[in-house]
Coordinates of C-alpha atoms and ligand atoms in Angstrom, one line a residue:
A1398 CA 6.8 -50.3 0.4
A1399 CA 5.7 -46.7 0.2
K1400 CA 4.0 -46.1 -3.1
K1401 CA 6.6 -44.4 -5.4
K1402 CA 5.6 -40.8 -5.9
S1403 CA 5.6 -39.7 -9.5
G1404 CA 6.7 -36.1 -9.7
Y1405 CA 3.1 -35.0 -9.9
E1406 CA 1.8 -36.3 -6.6
L1407 CA 4.4 -34.2 -4.6
Q1408 CA 2.9 -31.1 -3.0
T1409 CA 3.7 -27.8 -4.6
L1410 CA 4.2 -24.7 -2.4
T1411 CA 0.9 -23.4 -3.8
S1412 CA -1.0 -26.5 -2.8
W1413 CA 0.8 -26.7 0.5
L1414 CA -0.1 -23.0 1.3
L1415 CA -3.8 -23.7 0.3
R1416 CA -3.8 -26.7 2.6
Q1417 CA -2.5 -24.5 5.5
E1418 CA -5.2 -21.9 4.7
M1419 CA -7.9 -24.7 4.7
K1420 CA -6.6 -25.9 8.1
G1421 CA -6.9 -22.3 9.4
E1422 CA -3.1 -22.0 10.0
I1423 CA -3.0 -18.8 7.9
D1424 CA -5.6 -16.5 6.3
T1425 CA -6.2 -16.1 2.6
E1426 CA -4.6 -12.7 2.5
L1427 CA -1.3 -14.1 3.9
T1428 CA -1.5 -17.0 1.5
I1429 CA -1.6 -14.4 -1.4
V1430 CA 1.4 -12.5 0.0
M1431 CA 3.4 -15.8 0.3
S1432 CA 2.6 -16.7 -3.2
S1433 CA 3.7 -13.3 -4.5
I1434 CA 7.0 -13.8 -2.6
A1435 CA 7.5 -17.2 -4.2
M1436 CA 6.8 -15.7 -7.6
A1437 CA 9.5 -13.0 -7.0
C1438 CA 12.0 -15.7 -5.9
K1439 CA 11.4 -17.7 -9.1
Q1440 CA 12.0 -14.6 -11.2
I1441 CA 15.1 -13.7 -9.2
A1442 CA 16.4 -17.4 -9.6
S1443 CA 16.1 -17.1 -13.3
L1444 CA 17.8 -13.6 -13.4
V1445 CA 20.7 -14.9 -11.2
Q1446 CA 21.2 -18.0 -13.3
R1447 CA 21.3 -16.0 -16.5
A1448 CA 23.2 -12.9 -15.0
G1449 CA 26.3 -13.5 -17.2
I1450 CA 24.2 -13.9 -20.4
S1451 CA 22.0 -10.8 -19.8
N1452 CA 24.7 -8.5 -18.7
L1453 CA 23.4 -8.3 -15.2
T1454 CA 26.7 -9.0 -13.4
G1455 CA 28.8 -6.2 -12.0
V1456 CA 27.9 -3.0 -10.2
Q1457 CA 25.0 -0.6 -10.7
G1458 CA 27.2 2.4 -10.2
A1459 CA 25.2 3.6 -7.1
V1460 CA 25.8 3.3 -3.3
N1461 CA 22.9 2.2 -1.1
I1462 CA 21.9 3.4 2.3
Q1463 CA 24.2 0.7 3.8
G1464 CA 27.2 2.4 2.1
E1465 CA 27.6 -0.6 -0.2
D1466 CA 28.3 -0.4 -4.0
Q1467 CA 25.0 -1.8 -5.3
K1468 CA 25.2 -4.7 -7.7
K1469 CA 23.0 -4.5 -10.8
L1470 CA 21.1 -7.5 -9.4
D1471 CA 20.6 -5.9 -6.0
V1472 CA 18.6 -3.2 -7.8
V1473 CA 16.7 -5.5 -10.1
S1474 CA 15.9 -8.0 -7.4
N1475 CA 14.6 -5.2 -5.3
E1476 CA 12.3 -4.1 -8.1
V1477 CA 11.1 -7.7 -8.7
F1478 CA 10.3 -8.2 -5.0
S1479 CA 8.5 -4.8 -4.7
N1480 CA 6.5 -5.3 -7.9
C1481 CA 5.3 -8.8 -6.9
L1482 CA 4.3 -7.5 -3.4
R1483 CA 2.5 -4.5 -4.9
S1484 CA 0.6 -6.7 -7.4
S1485 CA -0.5 -8.9 -4.4
G1486 CA -2.8 -6.1 -3.3
R1487 CA -2.3 -7.4 0.3
T1488 CA 1.0 -5.7 1.2
G1489 CA 0.6 -2.4 3.1
I1490 CA 4.3 -1.5 3.7
I1491 CA 7.6 -2.8 2.4
A1492 CA 11.0 -2.3 4.0
S1493 CA 14.0 -3.5 2.0
E1494 CA 17.8 -3.5 2.4
E1495 CA 17.8 -1.5 -0.9
E1496 CA 15.3 1.1 0.1
D1497 CA 16.4 4.1 2.3
V1498 CA 13.0 4.2 4.2
P1499 CA 9.9 1.9 4.3
V1500 CA 7.5 2.4 1.4
A1501 CA 3.7 2.5 1.9
V1502 CA 2.1 0.5 -0.9
E1503 CA -0.7 2.4 -2.6
E1504 CA -2.0 -0.7 -4.4
S1505 CA -2.9 -2.4 -1.1
Y1506 CA -6.7 -2.9 -0.7
S1507 CA -6.8 -5.6 1.9
G1508 CA -4.6 -7.5 4.3
N1509 CA -2.0 -4.6 4.5
Y1510 CA 0.8 -6.9 5.6
V1511 CA 4.2 -5.5 6.4
V1512 CA 6.9 -7.3 4.5
V1513 CA 10.7 -6.8 5.2
F1514 CA 13.2 -8.3 2.8
D1515 CA 16.8 -8.6 1.7
P1516 CA 16.1 -9.0 -2.1
L1517 CA 19.6 -10.4 -2.9
D1518 CA 21.7 -11.6 0.0
G1519 CA 25.4 -12.4 -0.6
S1520 CA 25.4 -10.2 -3.7
S1521 CA 29.2 -9.9 -3.7
N1522 CA 29.1 -13.5 -4.9
I1523 CA 27.0 -12.9 -8.0
D1524 CA 29.9 -12.4 -10.5
A1525 CA 31.5 -15.7 -9.4
A1526 CA 28.1 -17.6 -9.5
V1527 CA 28.5 -18.6 -5.8
S1528 CA 25.2 -19.2 -3.9
T1529 CA 23.1 -16.2 -3.1
G1530 CA 19.6 -15.8 -1.7
S1531 CA 16.6 -13.7 -0.8
I1532 CA 15.4 -13.3 2.8
F1533 CA 11.9 -12.1 4.0
G1534 CA 9.8 -11.6 7.0
I1535 CA 6.1 -10.8 7.3
Y1536 CA 4.4 -8.9 10.1
S1537 CA 0.8 -8.3 10.8
P1538 CA -0.5 -4.9 9.6
N1539 CA -0.9 -2.0 11.9
E1540 CA -4.0 -0.1 10.8
E1541 CA -2.5 3.3 11.8
C1542 CA -0.2 3.0 8.9
L1543 CA -2.5 2.7 5.9
P1544 CA -1.1 4.3 2.7
A1545 CA -1.7 8.0 2.9
N1546 CA -4.7 8.9 0.8
S1547 CA -4.5 12.5 1.9
D1548 CA -2.6 14.8 -0.3
D1549 CA -1.6 16.7 2.8
S1550 CA 2.2 16.7 2.3
S1551 CA 2.8 17.7 5.9
A1552 CA 1.3 14.2 6.8
L1553 CA 4.1 12.7 4.8
G1554 CA 6.5 13.1 7.6
S1555 CA 4.1 11.7 10.1
E1556 CA 3.1 8.9 7.7
E1557 CA 6.8 8.1 7.2
E1558 CA 7.3 8.1 10.9
R1559 CA 4.2 5.9 11.4
C1560 CA 5.6 3.5 8.9
I1561 CA 9.0 3.3 10.5
V1562 CA 7.3 2.7 13.9
N1563 CA 5.1 0.1 12.2
V1564 CA 8.0 -1.7 10.6
C1565 CA 10.2 -1.7 13.6
Q1566 CA 8.6 -4.7 15.4
P1567 CA 10.6 -7.3 17.4
G1568 CA 11.1 -10.7 15.6
N1569 CA 8.7 -12.2 18.2
N1570 CA 5.9 -10.6 16.2
L1571 CA 6.8 -12.3 12.9
L1572 CA 3.9 -14.2 11.3
A1573 CA 6.1 -15.9 8.7
A1574 CA 9.7 -15.8 7.6
G1575 CA 11.7 -17.5 5.0
Y1576 CA 14.4 -17.4 2.4
C1577 CA 15.1 -18.7 -1.1
M1578 CA 18.6 -20.0 -1.8
Y1579 CA 19.9 -19.7 -5.4
S1580 CA 22.4 -22.5 -5.5
S1581 CA 22.9 -25.9 -7.2
S1582 CA 19.3 -26.2 -6.3
V1583 CA 16.9 -23.4 -5.8
I1584 CA 15.4 -24.0 -2.3
F1585 CA 12.6 -22.0 -0.7
V1586 CA 12.6 -22.4 3.1
L1587 CA 9.6 -21.2 5.1
T1588 CA 8.1 -21.1 8.6
L1589 CA 4.6 -20.0 9.5
G1590 CA 5.3 -20.5 13.2
K1591 CA 4.6 -24.2 13.1
G1592 CA 7.8 -25.9 11.9
V1593 CA 10.2 -25.3 9.0
F1594 CA 9.5 -26.6 5.5
A1595 CA 11.7 -26.7 2.4
F1596 CA 10.5 -26.6 -1.2
T1597 CA 12.8 -27.3 -4.2
L1598 CA 12.2 -25.6 -7.5
D1599 CA 11.5 -28.2 -10.2
P1600 CA 12.8 -26.6 -13.4
M1601 CA 10.7 -29.2 -15.3
Y1602 CA 7.6 -27.2 -14.6
G1603 CA 8.7 -24.1 -12.7
E1604 CA 7.0 -25.0 -9.3
F1605 CA 8.5 -25.2 -5.8
V1606 CA 7.9 -28.8 -4.7
L1607 CA 7.8 -29.9 -0.9
T1608 CA 11.0 -31.7 -0.2
Q1609 CA 11.5 -31.4 3.6
E1610 CA 8.9 -31.2 6.4
N1611 CA 9.5 -30.1 10.0
I1612 CA 13.2 -29.6 9.6
E1613 CA 15.1 -30.0 12.9
I1614 CA 18.6 -28.6 13.2
P1615 CA 21.1 -31.0 14.9
K1616 CA 21.5 -30.1 18.6
A1617 CA 25.2 -29.8 18.1
G1618 CA 27.6 -29.7 15.1
K1619 CA 31.4 -29.3 14.6
I1620 CA 31.2 -26.8 11.8
Y1621 CA 31.8 -23.1 12.5
S1622 CA 31.1 -20.4 10.0
F1623 CA 32.8 -17.0 10.7
N1624 CA 34.9 -14.6 8.5
E1625 CA 38.2 -15.1 10.3
G1626 CA 39.7 -12.3 8.3
N1627 CA 38.3 -10.1 11.1
Y1628 CA 39.9 -12.2 13.9
Q1629 CA 42.3 -9.5 15.1
M1630 CA 39.4 -7.0 15.5
W1631 CA 37.3 -9.3 17.6
D1632 CA 36.9 -9.2 21.4
E1633 CA 39.4 -11.3 23.4
N1634 CA 36.8 -13.7 24.7
L1635 CA 35.6 -14.4 21.2
K1636 CA 39.1 -15.0 20.0
K1637 CA 39.5 -17.6 22.9
Y1638 CA 36.2 -19.3 21.8
I1639 CA 37.5 -19.6 18.2
D1640 CA 41.0 -20.8 19.4
D1641 CA 39.3 -23.5 21.5
L1642 CA 37.3 -24.8 18.5
K1643 CA 40.7 -25.5 16.8
D1644 CA 41.9 -27.7 19.7
P1645 CA 41.6 -31.3 18.4
G1646 CA 40.8 -32.4 22.0
P1647 CA 40.3 -36.0 23.1
S1648 CA 38.5 -36.8 19.8
G1649 CA 41.6 -35.7 17.9
K1650 CA 39.2 -33.8 15.6
P1651 CA 38.9 -30.0 15.7
Y1652 CA 35.9 -28.2 14.2
S1653 CA 35.7 -27.6 10.5
A1654 CA 35.6 -24.1 9.0
R1655 CA 33.0 -23.4 6.3
Y1656 CA 32.3 -19.8 5.1
I1657 CA 30.9 -18.8 1.7
G1658 CA 30.1 -15.2 2.4
S1659 CA 26.3 -15.5 1.8
L1660 CA 24.3 -15.7 4.9
V1661 CA 21.6 -17.7 3.2
G1662 CA 24.0 -20.4 2.0
D1663 CA 26.0 -20.5 5.3
F1664 CA 22.7 -20.6 7.2
H1665 CA 21.1 -23.3 5.1
R1666 CA 24.1 -25.6 5.5
T1667 CA 24.0 -24.9 9.3
L1668 CA 20.3 -25.7 9.5
L1669 CA 20.8 -29.1 7.8
Y1670 CA 24.2 -30.2 9.1
G1671 CA 24.3 -28.4 12.4
G1672 CA 27.1 -26.1 13.8
I1673 CA 27.2 -22.3 14.2
Y1674 CA 27.3 -19.2 12.0
G1675 CA 28.6 -16.0 13.4
Y1676 CA 29.0 -12.4 12.3
P1677 CA 30.5 -10.8 15.5
R1678 CA 30.8 -7.1 16.4
D1679 CA 34.4 -5.9 16.0
A1680 CA 36.6 -2.9 16.6
K1681 CA 35.5 -1.4 13.2
S1682 CA 31.8 -2.3 13.3
K1683 CA 30.5 -2.1 16.9
N1684 CA 27.2 -3.8 16.0
G1685 CA 28.6 -6.2 13.4
K1686 CA 27.4 -6.2 9.8
L1687 CA 24.1 -8.0 9.5
R1688 CA 20.8 -6.2 9.6
L1689 CA 18.4 -7.1 12.3
L1690 CA 15.1 -6.5 10.5
Y1691 CA 15.6 -8.5 7.3
E1692 CA 18.5 -10.8 7.9
C1693 CA 18.9 -11.6 11.7
A1694 CA 15.3 -11.7 12.8
P1695 CA 13.8 -13.8 10.0
M1696 CA 16.7 -16.3 10.2
S1697 CA 16.4 -16.5 14.0
F1698 CA 12.6 -17.2 13.7
I1699 CA 13.4 -20.0 11.3
V1700 CA 16.2 -21.5 13.4
E1701 CA 14.1 -21.4 16.6
Q1702 CA 11.3 -23.2 14.8
A1703 CA 13.8 -25.9 13.9
G1704 CA 15.0 -26.2 17.5
G1705 CA 18.1 -24.0 17.3
K1706 CA 19.1 -20.6 18.7
G1707 CA 19.6 -17.1 17.3
S1708 CA 21.5 -14.8 19.6
D1709 CA 23.3 -11.4 19.6
G1710 CA 25.7 -13.0 22.0
H1711 CA 23.7 -12.1 25.1
Q1712 CA 20.0 -12.3 24.2
R1713 CA 17.5 -13.8 21.8
V1714 CA 17.5 -11.9 18.5
L1715 CA 13.7 -12.2 18.4
D1716 CA 13.5 -10.2 21.7
I1717 CA 15.4 -7.2 20.3
Q1718 CA 13.1 -4.2 19.7
P1719 CA 14.4 -2.4 16.5
T1720 CA 14.9 1.3 16.8
E1721 CA 15.8 2.0 13.2
I1722 CA 15.1 0.2 9.9
H1723 CA 18.7 -0.7 8.9
Q1724 CA 20.0 -1.4 12.4
R1725 CA 22.8 -3.9 12.7
V1726 CA 23.3 -6.5 15.4
P1727 CA 25.9 -9.2 16.1
L1728 CA 24.5 -12.6 15.1
Y1729 CA 25.4 -16.1 16.4
I1730 CA 22.9 -18.7 15.0
G1731 CA 22.7 -22.4 14.7
S1732 CA 22.7 -25.6 16.9
K1733 CA 21.4 -24.9 20.4
E1734 CA 24.4 -26.4 22.2
E1735 CA 26.9 -24.5 19.9
V1736 CA 25.2 -21.1 20.4
E1737 CA 25.0 -21.7 24.2
K1738 CA 28.6 -22.7 24.3
L1739 CA 29.6 -19.5 22.6
E1740 CA 27.4 -17.4 24.9
K1741 CA 29.3 -18.7 27.9
Y1742 CA 32.5 -17.3 26.5
L1743 CA 30.9 -13.9 25.9
A1744 CA 29.2 -13.8 29.3
Ligands
LIG691 P1 24.1 -8.6 1.4 O1 24.8 -9.1 0.2 O2 22.6 -8.7 1.4 O3 24.6 -7.1 1.7 O4 24.6 -9.5 2.6 C1 25.9 -9.8 2.7 C2 26.2 -10.3 4.1 C3 25.8 -11.8 4.3 O5 25.1 -12.4 3.2 C4 27.2 -12.5 4.4 O6 27.1 -13.5 5.4 C5 28.0 -11.4 4.9 O7 27.5 -10.2 4.4 C6 29.4 -11.5 4.4 O8 30.2 -10.4 4.9 P2 31.8 -10.5 4.8 O9 32.1 -10.4 3.3 O10 32.2 -9.3 5.6 O11 32.2 -11.8 5.4
LIG692 MN1 24.0 -5.6 0.4
LIG693 MN1 22.1 -9.9 3.1
LIG694 MN1 21.3 -7.9 0.1

């Protein structure tokens, strides 16, 4: 029988990352960026769990560039993420849902990675303690966009433009992507381009412990995750697709609906149980709601690494070349067969 693992033989995220570095899967600089992201997620997990105690529920009283009423924890999580990345010394630019434009990181002295992130996803759920998460993606640096040392303010515009160009890379360029889900367990899910791995935070000693290796999403699954409140504003062919999911058919069993309003939570369930998550375009929002750079592309990289599909209804999300930082795209993501089935309705 397999030797029972005492809690201390399990691999931690840190030891797993060092092993990938030793095997040459990632370089030291990227290892340091990943560790700083994991540290940010641990801090956010603690802030989320104690939100009601430390008066961090509710709104900040500001509106972000998305036009959303920022929650206090949107702002705090953004600061935690930014500070951890700055202190890594290996991050050249950050682009966040909660920053109007990309920020060149002065503290960077090596590596210069580009990190895009949604510091708190599903933040509308915070006050009811429903699962939330953080999502991130890491791109290789682009030397042209080093933090400006010149005090030539006219360069600012060009530096800002260079940074936007540098951040707007297609998901195909991602070196790494992942998310942390703050739920009944705190689970850090990561891909470096060679499979998907999950680490569960062990509160006993505050480390992420490897709990799933080479996750494979089921090829099909009878769970669909859409906000049907928008049904009447959807395109006719999408309505037909949804209606057909409700037909019990020969099996006598229709699909089940599951939707919690946090992409990270709805995605994680889809990754493990199979099925499809969708945030369609509609009459009100012609490109849907989710943001390409720090929600749709990282999740699509992860799902493809697990054998699934991430589509905007017609093409791979990872093929889309972003033209602006906060660009939105429709997202249909999950089991290969389920996404392909939907694409046929939209063709
Ligand atoms: P965020 O909280 O980062 O702004 O993201 C919210 C997103 C996503 O997490 C979730 O799936 C979706 O918004 C829910 O939108 P609806 O409330 O319109 O369903
Ligand atoms: Mn938001
Ligand atoms: Mn989000
Ligand atoms: Mn967010």
